[in-house]
mmCIF file of C-alpha atoms in Angstrom:
data_model
loop_
_atom_site.group_PDB
_atom_site.id
_atom_site.type_symbol
_atom_site.label_atom_id
_atom_site.label_comp_id
_atom_site.label_asym_id
_atom_site.label_seq_id
_atom_site.Cartn_x
_atom_site.Cartn_y
_atom_site.Cartn_z
ATOM 1 C CA MET A 240 -0.394 -0.176 -0.260
ATOM 2 C CA SER A 241 1.029 3.172 -0.737
ATOM 3 C CA ASN A 242 2.090 5.451 1.537
ATOM 4 C CA GLN A 243 -1.111 7.929 0.924
ATOM 5 C CA GLY A 244 -3.152 5.544 0.869
ATOM 6 C CA SER A 245 -1.955 3.866 4.346
ATOM 7 C CA LEU A 246 -2.375 7.784 5.389
ATOM 8 C CA LEU A 247 -5.758 7.925 4.132
ATOM 9 C CA LYS A 248 -6.435 5.303 5.307
ATOM 10 C CA LEU A 249 -5.148 6.408 8.995
ATOM 11 C CA LEU A 250 -7.593 9.775 9.017
ATOM 12 C CA ALA A 251 -10.925 8.034 7.536
ATOM 13 C CA ILE A 252 -10.103 5.455 10.241
ATOM 14 C CA PHE A 253 -10.119 8.148 12.808
ATOM 15 C CA GLY A 254 -13.431 9.973 11.318
ATOM 16 C CA ALA A 255 -15.045 6.266 11.927
ATOM 17 C CA GLY A 256 -13.930 6.598 15.775
ATOM 18 C CA LEU A 257 -15.107 10.174 15.854
ATOM 19 C CA LEU A 258 -18.503 9.484 14.551
ATOM 20 C CA PHE A 259 -18.779 6.562 16.932
ATOM 21 C CA ALA A 260 -17.555 8.735 19.530
ATOM 22 C CA LEU A 261 -20.667 11.391 18.300
ATOM 23 C CA GLY A 262 -23.059 8.689 18.310
ATOM 24 C CA LEU A 263 -22.313 7.440 21.739
ATOM 25 C CA GLY A 264 -22.360 11.354 22.886
ATOM 26 C CA ILE A 265 -25.981 12.107 21.714
ATOM 27 C CA SER A 266 -27.928 8.415 22.275
ATOM 28 C CA GLY A 267 -27.507 8.716 25.668
ATOM 29 C CA MET A 268 -24.708 6.108 26.088
ATOM 30 C CA THR A 269 -22.554 7.897 28.031
ATOM 31 C CA GLN A 270 -24.692 8.753 30.441
ATOM 32 C CA PRO A 271 -24.600 5.543 33.167
ATOM 33 C CA ALA A 272 -27.963 7.045 34.749
ATOM 34 C CA LYS A 273 -29.696 6.211 31.123
ATOM 35 C CA VAL A 274 -28.493 2.780 30.979
ATOM 36 C CA VAL A 275 -29.045 1.608 34.529
ATOM 37 C CA GLY A 276 -32.354 3.243 33.467
ATOM 38 C CA PHE A 277 -32.758 0.903 31.039
ATOM 39 C CA LEU A 278 -31.676 -1.945 32.360
ATOM 40 C CA ASP A 279 -33.647 -1.908 35.085
ATOM 41 C CA ILE A 280 -36.896 -3.344 34.484
ATOM 42 C CA THR A 281 -37.903 -3.004 38.639
ATOM 43 C CA GLY A 282 -38.142 0.155 38.852
ATOM 44 C CA ASP A 283 -39.404 3.405 36.854
ATOM 45 C CA TRP A 284 -37.937 1.527 33.814
ATOM 46 C CA LYS A 285 -36.417 3.759 31.230
ATOM 47 C CA PRO A 286 -36.623 2.060 27.465
ATOM 48 C CA GLU A 287 -35.540 4.393 25.449
ATOM 49 C CA LEU A 288 -31.729 3.304 24.993
ATOM 50 C CA ALA A 289 -33.828 0.074 22.614
ATOM 51 C CA PHE A 290 -33.323 3.130 20.242
ATOM 52 C CA VAL A 291 -29.873 3.037 20.014
ATOM 53 C CA MET A 292 -29.409 -0.453 19.149
ATOM 54 C CA GLY A 293 -32.869 -1.022 16.953
ATOM 55 C CA GLY A 294 -30.377 2.847 15.122
ATOM 56 C CA ALA A 295 -27.602 1.244 14.627
ATOM 57 C CA ILE A 296 -28.627 -2.035 13.333
ATOM 58 C CA ALA A 297 -30.866 -0.589 11.419
ATOM 59 C CA VAL A 298 -28.138 1.533 9.743
ATOM 60 C CA HIS A 299 -25.770 -1.416 10.161
ATOM 61 C CA LEU A 300 -27.826 -4.637 8.496
ATOM 62 C CA ILE A 301 -28.392 -2.582 5.456
ATOM 63 C CA ALA A 302 -24.146 -2.032 4.596
ATOM 64 C CA TYR A 303 -23.689 -5.540 5.449
ATOM 65 C CA ARG A 304 -25.760 -6.774 3.010
ATOM 66 C CA LEU A 305 -23.935 -4.833 0.597
ATOM 67 C CA VAL A 306 -20.264 -4.217 1.135
ATOM 68 C CA PRO A 307 -18.509 -7.673 1.858
ATOM 69 C CA ARG A 308 -19.646 -7.800 -1.695
ATOM 70 C CA MET A 309 -17.056 -5.801 -2.401
ATOM 71 C CA SER A 310 -14.263 -7.708 -3.854
ATOM 72 C CA LYS A 311 -12.152 -6.006 -1.046
ATOM 73 C CA PRO A 312 -12.161 -3.511 1.846
ATOM 74 C CA LEU A 313 -10.872 -0.634 0.708
ATOM 75 C CA PHE A 314 -7.765 -0.300 2.334
ATOM 76 C CA GLU A 315 -6.876 -3.947 2.910
ATOM 77 C CA PRO A 316 -6.320 -6.751 0.681
ATOM 78 C CA LYS A 317 -9.453 -8.858 2.668
ATOM 79 C CA PHE A 318 -12.396 -8.907 4.863
ATOM 80 C CA GLY A 319 -11.615 -9.925 8.939
ATOM 81 C CA ILE A 320 -15.458 -10.465 9.332
ATOM 82 C CA PRO A 321 -15.714 -13.224 12.446
ATOM 83 C CA SER A 322 -16.830 -16.597 11.430
ATOM 84 C CA ARG A 323 -17.304 -18.829 14.058
ATOM 85 C CA ARG A 324 -20.832 -20.925 15.048
ATOM 86 C CA ASP A 325 -20.272 -22.155 18.156
ATOM 87 C CA ILE A 326 -21.254 -21.376 21.486
ATOM 88 C CA ASP A 327 -19.005 -22.298 24.281
ATOM 89 C CA GLY A 328 -18.614 -21.357 28.021
ATOM 90 C CA ARG A 329 -15.955 -18.902 27.109
ATOM 91 C CA LEU A 330 -18.825 -16.619 25.308
ATOM 92 C CA LEU A 331 -21.627 -17.920 27.730
ATOM 93 C CA GLY A 332 -19.394 -16.258 31.075
ATOM 94 C CA GLY A 333 -17.507 -13.873 29.522
ATOM 95 C CA ALA A 334 -20.956 -12.551 28.552
ATOM 96 C CA LEU A 335 -21.708 -12.219 32.197
ATOM 97 C CA LEU A 336 -19.257 -10.903 33.529
ATOM 98 C CA PHE A 337 -19.619 -8.096 31.551
ATOM 99 C CA GLY A 338 -23.321 -7.687 31.755
ATOM 100 C CA ALA A 339 -22.715 -7.524 34.801
ATOM 101 C CA GLY A 340 -20.540 -5.282 35.314
ATOM 102 C CA TRP A 341 -22.736 -3.307 33.001
ATOM 103 C CA GLY A 342 -25.286 -3.693 35.398
ATOM 104 C CA LEU A 343 -23.090 -1.968 38.273
ATOM 105 C CA GLY A 344 -21.344 0.947 36.411
ATOM 106 C CA GLY A 345 -23.688 1.924 34.053
ATOM 107 C CA TYR A 346 -20.949 1.901 31.391
ATOM 108 C CA CYS A 347 -19.433 -0.694 28.646
ATOM 109 C CA PRO A 348 -16.504 0.081 27.103
ATOM 110 C CA GLY A 349 -16.987 2.750 24.367
ATOM 111 C CA PRO A 350 -18.772 4.839 26.494
ATOM 112 C CA GLY A 351 -16.348 4.788 29.711
ATOM 113 C CA ILE A 352 -13.855 5.223 27.455
ATOM 114 C CA VAL A 353 -15.429 7.966 25.735
ATOM 115 C CA SER A 354 -16.085 9.976 29.228
ATOM 116 C CA LEU A 355 -12.691 10.417 29.766
ATOM 117 C CA VAL A 356 -12.449 13.568 27.932
ATOM 118 C CA SER A 357 -15.027 14.492 30.933
ATOM 119 C CA MET A 358 -11.562 14.570 33.435
ATOM 120 C CA THR A 359 -14.473 13.112 36.392
ATOM 121 C CA TRP A 360 -13.272 9.968 39.237
ATOM 122 C CA ALA A 361 -15.759 7.072 37.844
ATOM 123 C CA PRO A 362 -14.876 7.257 33.888
ATOM 124 C CA LEU A 363 -10.774 7.713 35.110
ATOM 125 C CA VAL A 364 -11.578 4.701 37.589
ATOM 126 C CA PHE A 365 -14.016 2.446 35.099
ATOM 127 C CA VAL A 366 -11.586 2.759 32.566
ATOM 128 C CA GLY A 367 -8.648 1.742 34.013
ATOM 129 C CA ALA A 368 -9.634 -1.121 35.846
ATOM 130 C CA MET A 369 -11.215 -2.095 32.468
ATOM 131 C CA VAL A 370 -7.915 -1.682 31.478
ATOM 132 C CA LEU A 371 -6.506 -3.995 33.964
ATOM 133 C CA GLY A 372 -8.695 -6.913 33.416
ATOM 134 C CA MET A 373 -8.466 -6.459 29.722
ATOM 135 C CA VAL A 374 -4.782 -6.757 30.405
ATOM 136 C CA LEU A 375 -4.707 -9.848 32.746
ATOM 137 C CA MET A 376 -7.628 -11.722 30.363
ATOM 138 C CA ASN A 377 -4.696 -11.129 26.944
ATOM 139 C CA LEU A 378 -1.687 -12.396 29.637
ATOM 140 C CA VAL A 379 -3.971 -15.804 30.689
ATOM 141 C CA ASP A 380 -4.937 -16.306 27.285
ATOM 142 C CA ARG A 381 -1.463 -16.404 25.843
ATOM 143 C CA ALA A 382 -0.117 -18.364 28.547
ATOM 144 C CA ARG A 383 -2.725 -20.690 27.924
ATOM 145 C CA THR A 384 -1.797 -20.598 24.005
ATOM 146 C CA GLN A 385 2.132 -21.205 25.519
ATOM 147 C CA SER A 386 1.194 -24.221 27.063
ATOM 148 C CA VAL A 387 -1.330 -25.730 24.617
ATOM 149 C CA GLN A 388 1.782 -25.391 21.972
ATOM 150 C CA ALA A 389 3.905 -26.485 24.183
ATOM 151 C CA ALA A 390 2.477 -29.363 24.692
ATOM 152 C CA PRO A 391 1.616 -32.966 22.906
ATOM 153 C CA ARG A 392 -1.186 -32.738 21.461
ATOM 154 C CA GLU A 393 -4.225 -34.917 22.757
ATOM 155 C CA GLY A 394 -7.460 -33.979 22.140
ATOM 156 C CA SER A 395 -7.417 -30.212 23.223
ATOM 157 C CA ASN A 396 -10.483 -29.142 23.007
ATOM 158 C CA SER A 397 -9.377 -25.244 23.308
ATOM 159 C CA ALA A 398 -10.123 -22.820 20.121
ATOM 160 C CA ALA A 399 -8.465 -20.209 19.183
ATOM 161 C CA MET B 261 -41.090 7.716 27.496
ATOM 162 C CA GLU B 262 -40.322 11.412 25.979
ATOM 163 C CA ILE B 263 -40.120 11.725 22.388
ATOM 164 C CA SER B 264 -36.499 14.093 22.126
ATOM 165 C CA THR B 265 -35.260 11.229 24.317
ATOM 166 C CA VAL B 266 -36.310 8.639 21.478
ATOM 167 C CA ILE B 267 -34.881 10.881 18.643
ATOM 168 C CA ALA B 268 -32.148 11.307 20.601
ATOM 169 C CA ALA B 269 -31.194 7.929 20.784
ATOM 170 C CA THR B 270 -31.850 6.608 17.206
ATOM 171 C CA LEU B 271 -29.605 9.090 15.905
ATOM 172 C CA GLY B 272 -26.694 8.738 17.968
ATOM 173 C CA GLY B 273 -27.704 4.701 16.610
ATOM 174 C CA ALA B 274 -27.163 5.721 13.356
ATOM 175 C CA LEU B 275 -24.680 7.112 13.585
ATOM 176 C CA ILE B 276 -22.893 4.830 15.399
ATOM 177 C CA GLY B 277 -23.954 1.975 12.712
ATOM 178 C CA LEU B 278 -23.110 4.472 10.623
ATOM 179 C CA SER B 279 -19.496 4.387 11.736
ATOM 180 C CA ALA B 280 -19.457 0.792 11.917
ATOM 181 C CA SER B 281 -20.471 0.053 8.418
ATOM 182 C CA ALA B 282 -17.565 2.876 7.412
ATOM 183 C CA MET B 283 -15.148 0.139 9.177
ATOM 184 C CA LEU B 284 -16.068 -2.152 7.625
ATOM 185 C CA LEU B 285 -16.076 -0.050 3.887
ATOM 186 C CA LEU B 286 -12.467 1.010 5.205
ATOM 187 C CA ASN B 287 -10.760 -1.820 7.565
ATOM 188 C CA GLY B 288 -12.819 -5.150 6.228
ATOM 189 C CA ARG B 289 -13.509 -5.332 10.217
ATOM 190 C CA ILE B 290 -15.523 -5.757 12.567
ATOM 191 C CA ALA B 291 -16.304 -2.292 14.055
ATOM 192 C CA GLY B 292 -16.540 -3.984 18.670
ATOM 193 C CA ILE B 293 -14.838 -1.069 21.300
ATOM 194 C CA SER B 294 -12.975 -4.141 23.253
ATOM 195 C CA GLY B 295 -12.043 -5.747 20.520
ATOM 196 C CA ILE B 296 -10.282 -2.603 18.938
ATOM 197 C CA VAL B 297 -8.858 -1.737 22.697
ATOM 198 C CA GLY B 298 -8.348 -5.462 23.543
ATOM 199 C CA GLY B 299 -6.259 -6.007 20.611
ATOM 200 C CA ALA B 300 -4.185 -2.891 20.700
ATOM 201 C CA LEU B 301 -3.001 -4.196 24.972
ATOM 202 C CA LYS B 302 -1.583 -7.226 22.973
ATOM 203 C CA LEU B 303 1.467 -5.177 22.978
ATOM 204 C CA PRO B 304 4.021 -6.002 19.884
ATOM 205 C CA GLN B 305 1.219 -6.454 17.970
ATOM 206 C CA GLY B 306 2.423 -4.928 14.041
ATOM 207 C CA ASP B 307 -1.810 -3.376 13.765
ATOM 208 C CA MET B 308 -1.942 -1.225 16.466
ATOM 209 C CA LEU B 309 -1.125 2.124 14.450
ATOM 210 C CA TRP B 310 -4.799 1.828 13.342
ATOM 211 C CA ARG B 311 -6.566 0.981 15.916
ATOM 212 C CA VAL B 312 -4.472 3.875 18.584
ATOM 213 C CA LEU B 313 -5.708 6.073 15.445
ATOM 214 C CA PHE B 314 -9.360 4.745 16.328
ATOM 215 C CA VAL B 315 -9.313 5.655 20.331
ATOM 216 C CA ALA B 316 -7.680 8.633 19.189
ATOM 217 C CA GLY B 317 -10.974 9.363 16.649
ATOM 218 C CA LEU B 318 -12.843 8.647 19.846
ATOM 219 C CA PHE B 319 -11.336 11.171 21.990
ATOM 220 C CA THR B 320 -11.812 13.614 19.286
ATOM 221 C CA GLY B 321 -15.672 13.762 19.269
ATOM 222 C CA GLY B 322 -16.114 13.197 22.935
ATOM 223 C CA LEU B 323 -13.934 16.104 23.153
ATOM 224 C CA VAL B 324 -16.562 17.194 20.815
ATOM 225 C CA MET B 325 -18.606 16.396 22.545
ATOM 226 C CA TRP B 326 -18.101 17.716 25.701
ATOM 227 C CA LEU B 327 -17.752 21.063 24.953
ATOM 228 C CA VAL B 328 -20.305 21.623 23.136
ATOM 229 C CA HIS B 329 -22.908 19.820 25.928
ATOM 230 C CA PRO B 330 -20.964 18.859 28.794
ATOM 231 C CA GLY B 331 -24.335 17.692 29.991
ATOM 232 C CA ALA B 332 -24.538 13.950 27.362
ATOM 233 C CA PHE B 333 -21.505 12.688 30.583
ATOM 234 C CA VAL B 334 -24.167 13.259 33.535
ATOM 235 C CA MET B 335 -23.223 9.948 35.606
ATOM 236 C CA GLU B 336 -26.540 10.241 38.391
ATOM 237 C CA ILE B 337 -25.943 6.995 39.751
ATOM 238 C CA ASP B 338 -24.713 6.822 43.724
ATOM 239 C CA ARG B 339 -21.708 4.113 43.580
ATOM 240 C CA SER B 340 -18.993 4.289 45.438
ATOM 241 C CA VAL B 341 -15.153 4.604 43.850
ATOM 242 C CA LEU B 342 -14.946 0.510 44.895
ATOM 243 C CA ALA B 343 -18.346 0.084 42.447
ATOM 244 C CA ILE B 344 -17.017 1.384 39.891
ATOM 245 C CA ALA B 345 -13.600 -0.270 39.529
ATOM 246 C CA VAL B 346 -15.249 -3.833 40.004
ATOM 247 C CA ALA B 347 -17.876 -2.646 37.118
ATOM 248 C CA GLY B 348 -14.375 -1.733 35.283
ATOM 249 C CA LEU B 349 -12.823 -4.917 36.049
ATOM 250 C CA LEU B 350 -15.726 -6.757 35.596
ATOM 251 C CA VAL B 351 -16.016 -5.936 32.133
ATOM 252 C CA GLY B 352 -12.691 -5.714 31.168
ATOM 253 C CA VAL B 353 -13.157 -9.237 31.870
ATOM 254 C CA GLY B 354 -16.211 -10.376 29.947
ATOM 255 C CA VAL B 355 -15.526 -8.647 27.244
ATOM 256 C CA ARG B 356 -12.374 -10.430 26.700
ATOM 257 C CA LEU B 357 -13.448 -13.720 28.046
ATOM 258 C CA GLY B 358 -16.313 -13.751 25.570
ATOM 259 C CA SER B 359 -15.360 -11.422 22.504
ATOM 260 C CA GLY B 360 -16.713 -8.974 22.628
ATOM 261 C CA CYS B 361 -19.755 -5.907 23.755
ATOM 262 C CA THR B 362 -22.843 -3.900 23.570
ATOM 263 C CA SER B 363 -20.824 -2.592 19.876
ATOM 264 C CA GLY B 364 -19.519 -6.300 18.764
ATOM 265 C CA HIS B 365 -22.043 -8.573 19.592
ATOM 266 C CA GLY B 366 -24.956 -5.626 19.751
ATOM 267 C CA VAL B 367 -24.487 -3.852 16.687
ATOM 268 C CA CYS B 368 -22.152 -6.082 14.834
ATOM 269 C CA GLY B 369 -23.504 -9.314 15.640
ATOM 270 C CA LEU B 370 -26.868 -9.066 15.624
ATOM 271 C CA SER B 371 -26.452 -6.986 11.973
ATOM 272 C CA ARG B 372 -25.101 -10.572 11.077
ATOM 273 C CA PHE B 373 -27.384 -12.994 12.048
ATOM 274 C CA SER B 374 -24.017 -14.364 14.442
ATOM 275 C CA PRO B 375 -25.786 -16.567 16.865
ATOM 276 C CA ARG B 376 -23.066 -16.040 18.970
ATOM 277 C CA SER B 377 -23.717 -12.732 18.921
ATOM 278 C CA LEU B 378 -27.572 -12.912 20.003
ATOM 279 C CA VAL B 379 -26.829 -15.563 22.629
ATOM 280 C CA ALA B 380 -23.862 -13.075 23.786
ATOM 281 C CA THR B 381 -26.148 -9.978 23.407
ATOM 282 C CA LEU B 382 -29.394 -10.966 25.263
ATOM 283 C CA THR B 383 -26.823 -12.920 28.026
ATOM 284 C CA PHE B 384 -24.907 -9.567 29.136
ATOM 285 C CA MET B 385 -28.293 -8.236 29.315
ATOM 286 C CA ALA B 386 -30.283 -10.740 30.880
ATOM 287 C CA ALA B 387 -26.851 -10.399 33.483
ATOM 288 C CA GLY B 388 -27.207 -6.479 33.459
ATOM 289 C CA ALA B 389 -30.451 -6.189 34.161
ATOM 290 C CA ALA B 390 -30.121 -8.897 36.992
ATOM 291 C CA VAL B 391 -27.209 -6.603 38.427
ATOM 292 C CA ALA B 392 -29.281 -3.424 38.200
ATOM 293 C CA ALA B 393 -32.689 -4.755 39.931
ATOM 294 C CA VAL B 394 -30.475 -5.835 42.715
ATOM 295 C CA VAL B 395 -28.590 -2.623 43.264
ATOM 296 C CA THR B 396 -32.699 -0.887 42.803
ATOM 297 C CA GLN B 397 -34.173 -3.470 45.162
ATOM 298 C CA VAL B 398 -32.190 -4.176 48.334
ATOM 299 C CA PHE B 399 -29.197 -1.968 48.115
ATOM 300 C CA GLY B 400 -31.952 1.424 47.102
ATOM 301 C CA GLY B 401 -30.204 2.066 44.392
ATOM 302 C CA ALA B 402 -26.653 2.834 45.682
ATOM 303 C CA LEU B 403 -23.300 0.469 45.902
#
């Protein structure tokens, strides 16, 4: 890829990140009270945030029908769309832990990171702890991959 | 339900969908925040630069949002530092273990009818609902 091409790619990705943050801010996802009010159906339920996912899926559904018909993405040699369809304990356990943290703090990863700009304690503590959790999990995965590679292959059922 | 909140939620959601679509078009990849950030934390790695630029875009968009409407970042829930730290840790471990969060599974995965993402989304919504309900009903909304 030419230097000009990669510069254009990085600029466009920067723009996509910017758009994502505006979407989170406008939609209300960066306000934990709204998020908790949406998740908690036993209290004074605020169903509005369902429309965030609705609006996002409505747009992305169309893009997902059209874009992968191209021979390749604009700046990469091929598409890297996840293809796994199996449901395992990792997926369920991870979603359970993530959901519990989301319901407790009212932040999911994107809104937590974007809210750092407000320079208030909650996003700082949240993102600090989240990064720690991600790094820990990355290290666990790396150790596991290395031990799988080191051990003789005998019916290992772990998948990448 | 307030109509203005519904419009803002739908419009904001559409921008998120547009951003995810742009990532698919440009990079051919899923715009999952936890995948982008978690992958960047896997040092050393070759495809670091675009991840950093995406996060820089997130900060810049956040800054614009904060300048125009600082009210978009009010917290308004009663949580201790410890509760928020535990929440962050659960989210960080959970999204890496479960291969995605609200954006990767909830938006991108559901848009392509991935069974994994459907199960993950239903699971994290249910877990979030359960914890939020317990905090309200058992702890009176403060933890």
